Short mmCIF file of C-alpha atoms in Angstrom, two decimals:
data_model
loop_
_atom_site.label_atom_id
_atom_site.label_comp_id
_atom_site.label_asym_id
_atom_site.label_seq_id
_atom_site.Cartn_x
_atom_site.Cartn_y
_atom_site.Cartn_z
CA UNK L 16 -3.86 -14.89 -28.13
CA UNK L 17 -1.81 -15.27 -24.92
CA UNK L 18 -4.20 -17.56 -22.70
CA UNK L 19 -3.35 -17.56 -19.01
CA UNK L 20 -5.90 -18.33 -15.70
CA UNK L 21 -5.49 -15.06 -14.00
CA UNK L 22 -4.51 -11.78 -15.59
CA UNK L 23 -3.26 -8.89 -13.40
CA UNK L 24 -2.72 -5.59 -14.71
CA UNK L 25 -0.72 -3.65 -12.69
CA UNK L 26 3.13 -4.33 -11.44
CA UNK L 27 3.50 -2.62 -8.19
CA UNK L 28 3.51 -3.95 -5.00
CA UNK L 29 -0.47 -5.08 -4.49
CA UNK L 30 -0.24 -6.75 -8.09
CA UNK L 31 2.87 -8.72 -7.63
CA UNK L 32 1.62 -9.77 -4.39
CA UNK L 33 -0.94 -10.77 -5.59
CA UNK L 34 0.22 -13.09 -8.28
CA UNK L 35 2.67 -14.36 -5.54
CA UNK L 36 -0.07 -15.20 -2.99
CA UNK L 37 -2.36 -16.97 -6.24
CA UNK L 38 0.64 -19.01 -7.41
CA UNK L 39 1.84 -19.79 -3.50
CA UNK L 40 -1.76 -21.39 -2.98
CA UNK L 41 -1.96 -23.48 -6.11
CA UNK L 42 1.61 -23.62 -8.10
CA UNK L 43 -0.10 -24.91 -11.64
CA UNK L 44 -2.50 -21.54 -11.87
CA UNK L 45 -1.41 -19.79 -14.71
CA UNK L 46 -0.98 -16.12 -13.76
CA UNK L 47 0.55 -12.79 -15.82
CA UNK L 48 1.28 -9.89 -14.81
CA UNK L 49 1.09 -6.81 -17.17
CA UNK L 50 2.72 -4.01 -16.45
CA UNK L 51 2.75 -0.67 -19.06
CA UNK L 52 6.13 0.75 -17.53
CA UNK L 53 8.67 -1.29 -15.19
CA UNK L 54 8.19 -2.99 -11.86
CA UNK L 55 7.54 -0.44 -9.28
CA UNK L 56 7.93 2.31 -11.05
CA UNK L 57 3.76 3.48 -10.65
CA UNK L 58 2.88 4.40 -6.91
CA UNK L 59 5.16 2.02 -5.39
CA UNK L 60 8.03 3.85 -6.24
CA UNK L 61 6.82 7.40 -4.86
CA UNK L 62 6.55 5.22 -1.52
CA UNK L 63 8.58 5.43 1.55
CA UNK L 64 6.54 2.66 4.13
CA UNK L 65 6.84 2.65 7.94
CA UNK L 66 4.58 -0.69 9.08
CA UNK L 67 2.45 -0.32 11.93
CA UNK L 68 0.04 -2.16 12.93
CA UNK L 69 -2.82 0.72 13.20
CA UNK L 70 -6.30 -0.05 11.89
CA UNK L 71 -8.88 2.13 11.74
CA UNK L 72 -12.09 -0.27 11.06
CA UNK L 73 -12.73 -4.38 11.48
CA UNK L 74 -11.90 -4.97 8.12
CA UNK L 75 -8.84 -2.90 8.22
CA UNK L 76 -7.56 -4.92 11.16
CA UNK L 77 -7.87 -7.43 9.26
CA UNK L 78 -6.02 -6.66 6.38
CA UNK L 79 -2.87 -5.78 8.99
CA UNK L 80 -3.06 -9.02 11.12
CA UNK L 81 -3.90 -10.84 7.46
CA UNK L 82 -0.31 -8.98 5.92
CA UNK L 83 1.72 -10.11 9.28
CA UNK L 84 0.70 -13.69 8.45
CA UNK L 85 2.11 -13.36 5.12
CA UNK L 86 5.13 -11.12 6.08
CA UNK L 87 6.23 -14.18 8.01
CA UNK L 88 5.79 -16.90 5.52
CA UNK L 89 7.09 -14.80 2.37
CA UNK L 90 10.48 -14.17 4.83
CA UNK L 91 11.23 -17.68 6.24
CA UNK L 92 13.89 -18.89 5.55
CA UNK L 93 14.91 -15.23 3.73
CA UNK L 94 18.45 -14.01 4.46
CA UNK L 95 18.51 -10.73 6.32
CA UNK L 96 17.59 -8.19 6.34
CA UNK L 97 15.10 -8.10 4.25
CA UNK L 98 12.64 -5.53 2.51
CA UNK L 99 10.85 -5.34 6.02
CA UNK L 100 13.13 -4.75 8.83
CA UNK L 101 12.15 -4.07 12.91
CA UNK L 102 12.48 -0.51 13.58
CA UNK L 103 11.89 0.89 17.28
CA UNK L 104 9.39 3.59 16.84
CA UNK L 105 7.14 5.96 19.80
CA UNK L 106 3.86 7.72 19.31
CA UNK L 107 3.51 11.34 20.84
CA UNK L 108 0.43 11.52 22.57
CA UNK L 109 -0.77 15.09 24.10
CA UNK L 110 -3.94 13.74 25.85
CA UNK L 111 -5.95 10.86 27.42
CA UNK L 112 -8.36 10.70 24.72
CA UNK L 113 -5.40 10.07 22.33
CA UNK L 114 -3.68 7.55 24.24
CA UNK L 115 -7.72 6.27 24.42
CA UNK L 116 -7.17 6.45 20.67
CA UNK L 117 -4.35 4.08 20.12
CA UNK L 118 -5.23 1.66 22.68
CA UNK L 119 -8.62 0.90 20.24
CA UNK L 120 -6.58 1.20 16.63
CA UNK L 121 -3.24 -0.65 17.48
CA UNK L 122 -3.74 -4.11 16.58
CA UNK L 123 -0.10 -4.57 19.36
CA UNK L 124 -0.69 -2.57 22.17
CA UNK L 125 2.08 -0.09 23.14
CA UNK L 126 3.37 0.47 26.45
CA UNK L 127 4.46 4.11 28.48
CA UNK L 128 7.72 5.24 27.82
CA UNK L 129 9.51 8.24 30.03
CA UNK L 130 11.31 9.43 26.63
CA UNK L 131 13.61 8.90 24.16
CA UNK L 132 16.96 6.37 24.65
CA UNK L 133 20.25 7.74 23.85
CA UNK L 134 18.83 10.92 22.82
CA UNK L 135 17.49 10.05 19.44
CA UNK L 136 14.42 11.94 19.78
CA UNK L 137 13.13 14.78 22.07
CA UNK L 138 9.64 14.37 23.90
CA UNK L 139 7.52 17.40 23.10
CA UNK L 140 6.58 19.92 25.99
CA UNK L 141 3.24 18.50 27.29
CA UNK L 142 3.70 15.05 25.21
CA UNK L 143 3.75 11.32 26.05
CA UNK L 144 5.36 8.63 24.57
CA UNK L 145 4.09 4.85 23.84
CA UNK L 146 6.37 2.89 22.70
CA UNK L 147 4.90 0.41 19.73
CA UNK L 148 5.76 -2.20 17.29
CA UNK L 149 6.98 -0.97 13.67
CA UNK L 150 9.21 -2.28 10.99
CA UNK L 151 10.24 -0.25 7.56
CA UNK L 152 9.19 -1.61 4.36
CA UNK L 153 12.02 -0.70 1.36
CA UNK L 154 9.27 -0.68 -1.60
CA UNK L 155 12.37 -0.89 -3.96
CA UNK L 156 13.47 -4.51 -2.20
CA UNK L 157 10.56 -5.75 -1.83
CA UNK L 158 9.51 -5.36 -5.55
CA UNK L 159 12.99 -6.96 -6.52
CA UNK L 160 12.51 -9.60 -4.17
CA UNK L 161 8.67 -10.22 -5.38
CA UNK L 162 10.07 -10.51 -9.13
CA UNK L 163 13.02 -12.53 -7.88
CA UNK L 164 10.53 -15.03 -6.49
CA UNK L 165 7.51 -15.20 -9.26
CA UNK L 166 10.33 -15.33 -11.96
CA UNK L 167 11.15 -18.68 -10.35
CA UNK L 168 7.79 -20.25 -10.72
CA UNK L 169 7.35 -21.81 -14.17
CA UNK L 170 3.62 -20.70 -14.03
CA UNK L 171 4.06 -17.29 -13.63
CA UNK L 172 4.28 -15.05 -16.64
CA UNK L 173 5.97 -11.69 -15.85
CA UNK L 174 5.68 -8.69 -19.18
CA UNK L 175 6.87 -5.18 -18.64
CA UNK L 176 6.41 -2.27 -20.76
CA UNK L 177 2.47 -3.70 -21.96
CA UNK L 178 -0.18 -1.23 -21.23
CA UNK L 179 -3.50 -2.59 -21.29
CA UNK L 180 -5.62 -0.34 -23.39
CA UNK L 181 -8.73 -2.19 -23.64
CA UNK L 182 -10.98 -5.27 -21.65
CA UNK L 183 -14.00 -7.35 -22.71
CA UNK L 184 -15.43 -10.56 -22.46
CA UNK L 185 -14.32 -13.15 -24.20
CA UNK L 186 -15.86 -14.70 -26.53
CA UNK L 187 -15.31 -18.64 -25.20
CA UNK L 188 -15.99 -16.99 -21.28
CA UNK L 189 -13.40 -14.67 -19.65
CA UNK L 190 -12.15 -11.49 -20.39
CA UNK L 191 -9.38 -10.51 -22.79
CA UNK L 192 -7.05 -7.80 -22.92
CA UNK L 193 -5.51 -5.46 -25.88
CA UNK L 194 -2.08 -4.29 -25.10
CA UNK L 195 -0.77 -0.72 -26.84
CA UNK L 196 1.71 -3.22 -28.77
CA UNK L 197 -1.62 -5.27 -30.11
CA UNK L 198 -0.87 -7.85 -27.90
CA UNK L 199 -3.90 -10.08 -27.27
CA UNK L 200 -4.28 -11.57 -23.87
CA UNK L 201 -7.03 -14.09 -22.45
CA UNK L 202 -8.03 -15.47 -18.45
CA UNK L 203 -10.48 -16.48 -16.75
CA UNK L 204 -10.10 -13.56 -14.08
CA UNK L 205 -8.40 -10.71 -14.42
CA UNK L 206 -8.06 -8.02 -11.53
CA UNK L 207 -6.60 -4.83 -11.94
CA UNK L 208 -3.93 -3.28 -9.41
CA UNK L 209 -3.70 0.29 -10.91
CA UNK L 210 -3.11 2.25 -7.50
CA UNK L 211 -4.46 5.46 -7.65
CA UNK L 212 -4.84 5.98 -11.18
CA UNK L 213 -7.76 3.26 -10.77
CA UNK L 214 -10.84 5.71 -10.34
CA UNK L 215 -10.11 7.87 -13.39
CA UNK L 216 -9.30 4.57 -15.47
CA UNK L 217 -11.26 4.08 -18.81
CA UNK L 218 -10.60 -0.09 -17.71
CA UNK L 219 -12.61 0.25 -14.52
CA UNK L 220 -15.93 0.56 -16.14
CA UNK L 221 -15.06 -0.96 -19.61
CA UNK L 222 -17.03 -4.37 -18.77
CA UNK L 223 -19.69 -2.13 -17.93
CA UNK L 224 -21.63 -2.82 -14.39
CA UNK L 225 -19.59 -2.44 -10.94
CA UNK L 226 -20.40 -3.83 -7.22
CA UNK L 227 -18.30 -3.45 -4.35
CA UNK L 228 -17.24 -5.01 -1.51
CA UNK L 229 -14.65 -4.12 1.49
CA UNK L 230 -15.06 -7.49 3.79
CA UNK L 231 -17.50 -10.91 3.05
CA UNK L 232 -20.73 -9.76 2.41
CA UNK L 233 -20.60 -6.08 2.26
CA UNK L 234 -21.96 -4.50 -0.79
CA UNK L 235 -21.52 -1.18 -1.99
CA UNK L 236 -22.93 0.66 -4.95
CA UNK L 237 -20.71 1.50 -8.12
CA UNK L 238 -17.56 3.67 -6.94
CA UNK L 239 -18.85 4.96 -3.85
CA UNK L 240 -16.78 5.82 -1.52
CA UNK L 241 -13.48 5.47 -3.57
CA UNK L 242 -11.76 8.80 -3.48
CA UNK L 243 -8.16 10.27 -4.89
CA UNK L 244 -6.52 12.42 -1.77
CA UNK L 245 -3.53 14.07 -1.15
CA UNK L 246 -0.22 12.95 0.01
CA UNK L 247 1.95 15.20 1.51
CA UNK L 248 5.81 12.89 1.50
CA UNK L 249 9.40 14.84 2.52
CA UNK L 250 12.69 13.42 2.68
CA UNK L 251 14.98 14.33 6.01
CA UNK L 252 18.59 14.31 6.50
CA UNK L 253 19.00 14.46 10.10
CA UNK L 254 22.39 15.13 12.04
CA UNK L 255 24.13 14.73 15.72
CA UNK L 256 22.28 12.07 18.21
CA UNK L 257 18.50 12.12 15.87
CA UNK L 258 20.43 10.35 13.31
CA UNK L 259 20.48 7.11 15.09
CA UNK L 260 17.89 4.73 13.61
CA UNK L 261 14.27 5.27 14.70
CA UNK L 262 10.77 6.67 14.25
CA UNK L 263 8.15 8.83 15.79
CA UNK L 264 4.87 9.34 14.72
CA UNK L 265 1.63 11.69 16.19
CA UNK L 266 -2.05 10.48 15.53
CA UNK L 267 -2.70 13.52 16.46
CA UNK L 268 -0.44 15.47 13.92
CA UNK L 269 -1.21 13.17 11.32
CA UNK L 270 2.95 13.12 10.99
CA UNK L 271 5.16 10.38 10.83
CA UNK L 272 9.01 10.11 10.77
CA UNK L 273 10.87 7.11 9.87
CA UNK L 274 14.47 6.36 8.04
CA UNK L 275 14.21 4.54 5.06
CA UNK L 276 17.23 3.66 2.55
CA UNK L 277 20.13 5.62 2.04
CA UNK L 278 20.52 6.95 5.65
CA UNK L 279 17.90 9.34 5.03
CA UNK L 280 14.22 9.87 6.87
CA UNK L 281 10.96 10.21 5.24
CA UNK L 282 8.47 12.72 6.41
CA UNK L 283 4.59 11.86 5.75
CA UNK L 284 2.53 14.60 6.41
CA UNK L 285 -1.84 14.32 6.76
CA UNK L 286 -3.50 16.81 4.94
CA UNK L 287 -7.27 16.63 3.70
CA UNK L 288 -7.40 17.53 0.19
CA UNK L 289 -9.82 14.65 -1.69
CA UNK L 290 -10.60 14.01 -5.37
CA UNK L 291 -6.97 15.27 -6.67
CA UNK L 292 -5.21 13.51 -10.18
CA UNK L 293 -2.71 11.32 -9.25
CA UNK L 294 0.78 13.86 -10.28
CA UNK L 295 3.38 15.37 -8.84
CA UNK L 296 2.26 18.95 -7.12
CA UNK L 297 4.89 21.47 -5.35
CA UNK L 298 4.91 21.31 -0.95
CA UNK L 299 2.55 23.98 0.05
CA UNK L 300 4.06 26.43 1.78
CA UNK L 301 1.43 25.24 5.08
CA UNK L 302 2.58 21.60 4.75
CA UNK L 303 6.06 22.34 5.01
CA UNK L 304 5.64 24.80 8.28
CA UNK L 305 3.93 22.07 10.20
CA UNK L 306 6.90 19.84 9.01
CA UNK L 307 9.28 22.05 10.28
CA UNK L 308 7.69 22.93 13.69
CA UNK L 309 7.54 18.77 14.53
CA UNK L 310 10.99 18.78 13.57
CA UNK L 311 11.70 21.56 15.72
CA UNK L 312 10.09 19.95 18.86
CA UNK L 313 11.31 15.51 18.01
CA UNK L 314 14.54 16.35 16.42
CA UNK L 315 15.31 19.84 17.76
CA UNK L 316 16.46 23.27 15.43
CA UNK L 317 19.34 23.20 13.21
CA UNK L 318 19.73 18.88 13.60
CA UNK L 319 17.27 18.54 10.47
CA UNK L 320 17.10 19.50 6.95
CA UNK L 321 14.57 18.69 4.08
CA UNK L 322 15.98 17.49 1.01
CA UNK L 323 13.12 17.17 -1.19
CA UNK L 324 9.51 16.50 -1.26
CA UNK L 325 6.90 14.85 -2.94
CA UNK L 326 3.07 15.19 -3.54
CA UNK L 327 1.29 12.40 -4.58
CA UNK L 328 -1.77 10.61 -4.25
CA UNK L 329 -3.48 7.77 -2.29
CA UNK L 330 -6.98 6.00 -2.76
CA UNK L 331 -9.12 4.39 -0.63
CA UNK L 332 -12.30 5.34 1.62
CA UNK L 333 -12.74 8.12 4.35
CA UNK L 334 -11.73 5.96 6.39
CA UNK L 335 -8.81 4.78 5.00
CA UNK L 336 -9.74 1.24 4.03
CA UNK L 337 -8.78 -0.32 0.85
CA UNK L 338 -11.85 -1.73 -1.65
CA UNK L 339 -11.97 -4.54 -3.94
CA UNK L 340 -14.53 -3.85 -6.47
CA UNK L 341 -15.59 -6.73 -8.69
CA UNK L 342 -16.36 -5.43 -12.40
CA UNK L 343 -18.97 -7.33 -14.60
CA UNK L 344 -19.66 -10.48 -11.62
CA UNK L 345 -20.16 -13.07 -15.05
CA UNK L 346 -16.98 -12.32 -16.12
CA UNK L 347 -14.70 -13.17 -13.11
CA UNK L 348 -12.75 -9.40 -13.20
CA UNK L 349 -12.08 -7.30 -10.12
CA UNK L 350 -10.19 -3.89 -9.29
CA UNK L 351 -8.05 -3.48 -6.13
CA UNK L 352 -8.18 0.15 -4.99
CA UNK L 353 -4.56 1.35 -5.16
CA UNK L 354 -2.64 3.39 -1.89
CA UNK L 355 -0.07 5.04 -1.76
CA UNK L 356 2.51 4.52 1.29
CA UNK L 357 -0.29 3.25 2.83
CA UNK L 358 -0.46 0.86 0.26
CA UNK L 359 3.03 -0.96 0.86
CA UNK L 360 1.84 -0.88 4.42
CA UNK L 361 -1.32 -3.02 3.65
CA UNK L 362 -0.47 -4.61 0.02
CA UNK L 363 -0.32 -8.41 1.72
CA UNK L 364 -3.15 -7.72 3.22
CA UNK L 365 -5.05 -6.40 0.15
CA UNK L 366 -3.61 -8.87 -2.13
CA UNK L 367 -4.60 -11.25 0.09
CA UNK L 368 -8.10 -10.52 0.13
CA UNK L 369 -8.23 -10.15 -3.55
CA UNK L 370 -6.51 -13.53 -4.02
CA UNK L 371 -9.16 -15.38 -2.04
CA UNK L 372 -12.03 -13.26 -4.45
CA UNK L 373 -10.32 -14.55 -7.51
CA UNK L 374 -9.81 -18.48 -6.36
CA UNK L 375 -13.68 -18.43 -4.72
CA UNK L 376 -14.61 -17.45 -8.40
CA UNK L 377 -12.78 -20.00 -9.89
CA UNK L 378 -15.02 -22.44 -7.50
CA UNK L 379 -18.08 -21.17 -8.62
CA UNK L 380 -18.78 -18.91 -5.31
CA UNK L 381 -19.17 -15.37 -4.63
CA UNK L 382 -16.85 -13.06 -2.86
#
């Protein structure tokens, strides 16, 4: 029996935040991280993350002002660049209500631009531009970096390639773990990152009951509100002045357009379809025309080309806002709802909030 104070299952970016946040706060807590393929390689590796600091509820603002917080401790003292880097970046806005829109969600306001600099981007017919704070997130760096850094703590336990096939309590208090390889694995809290293979998971109800909260003190019945939807992710080469560094998003459009690594641009594109298996699907034929006609009008015809695309999956509310569910409340084990690009976007936030469940249960309180 491997015994260990805090189990996380899951090695993307939420879990391995999360062990790094735990282990930042008190360096002797024993933590593990299980992970049943390699680092990254789940959700986290679909993921191409522009960083903005838009927030759609209370809670969700504070998840983004919670992840700055930790953005800047976790680089200090970092060479650069790192996995998050500044990138200048304008929302399209076609109407006062919109503009109304942002002013409310951005958690750093964004100021009136006439257009584009050095013709990087065109402004849309009827469009105006606000020009906002952004940086890019490289998922791949920033799970090499995580490892780099939890490998160095003698406390932290790091196993790929062990899927967790079964929980219950233990016997002496706790939960323990069965690994595919028989591995046996025992902690006082466990908490499962599983992005968004996390509501279809035979571990999410395997300790039986479920309660729910988003922030302190709101409670939610089992699962509700935790949905599997669509997302719609291209990749852009882009050529003449739109390949200088930059990114433009619409509200609006529900489209955003950012370079990530390897001189290309990813694409993300809003599209309601809810309740979906977390797999790879082929573009719809819709998705890509309403990619191609905001090309058109930011980049302009014949300066863009798609490369590839991706369908994948998110999870998280209606509303966009991450849960953290606590399974069996005597037993100390929780489940982080998993997202998708959004997840990069908010996994210090999320972890965050998860870490400060898991060390109030280790005082005896309640989250």
């Amino acid at each position: 029996m491997n015994d260990q104070d805090v189990l996380v299952v899951g090695g993307g970016v939420v879990g391995l935040t999360l062990a790094e946040v735990l282990t930042r706060h008190d360096p002797a807590l024993r933590v593990t991280v299980l992970e049943q393929h390699g680092w990254g390689s789940g959700a986290t590796g679909y993921a191409g993350a522009v960083d903005i600091p838009y927030a759609h509820t209370p809670f969700h603002r504070e998840l983004v002002e919670t992840g700055r917080q930790w953005w800047k401790e976790f680089q200090a003292g970092a060479p650069a660049p790192g996995p998050r880097t500044p990138l200048p970046f304008a929302w399209l806005v076609r109407s006062s209500e919109a503009a109304a829109h942002l002013e409310e969600t951005l958690v750093t306001p964004a100021r009136p631009v006439a257009g584009p600099a050095g013709g990087a981007w065109r402004l849309p017919a009827g469009a105006g531009a606000l020009a906002g704070e952004a940086h890019v997130i490289d998922p791949g760096l920033l799970t090499a970096a995580l490892v780099e850094r939890l490998a160095a703590r003698p406390s932290v336990r790091l196993a790929e390639g062990r899927r967790v096939t079964d929980l219950a309590p233990a016997a002496d208090g706790g939960v323990r773990a069965v690994t595919a390889d028989g591995g046996q694995w025992r902690a006082a809290q466990c908490v499962l990152a599983l992005g968004p293979w996390l509501p279809g998971s035979p571990l999410l109800s395997a300790l039986g009951s479920v309660s729910g909260s988003g922030s302190a003190g709101e409670q939610v019945s089992p699962g509700v509100g935790v949905r599997t939807k669509r997302v719609y992710g291209l990749r852009v080469a882009l050529s003449g002045p739109a390949a200088v560094r930059y990114g433009v998003g619409s509200a609006e459009d529900g489209i955003f357009l950012f370079p990530v690594s390897g001189g290309e641009y990813a694409m993300s594109v809003k599209h309601d379809v809810w309740d979906v298996p977390p797999e790879e699907q082929p573009l719809p034929a819709d998705v890509l025309a309403r990619a191609a006609a905001f090309l058109d009008a930011v980049v302009g015809p014949g300066a863009w080309e798609v490369t590839r695309g991706r369908v994948f999956a998110d999870t998280y509310t209606p509303d966009a806002t991450p849960r953290l569910l606590r399974l069996s409340p005597t037993d100390g084990v929780f489940a982080v709802t998993g997202l998708h690009g959004s997840g990069v976007r908010l996994a210090a936030g999320t972890a965050t909030h998860a870490a400060r469940a898991v060390l109030a249960c280790r005082q005896g309180g309640t989250t």
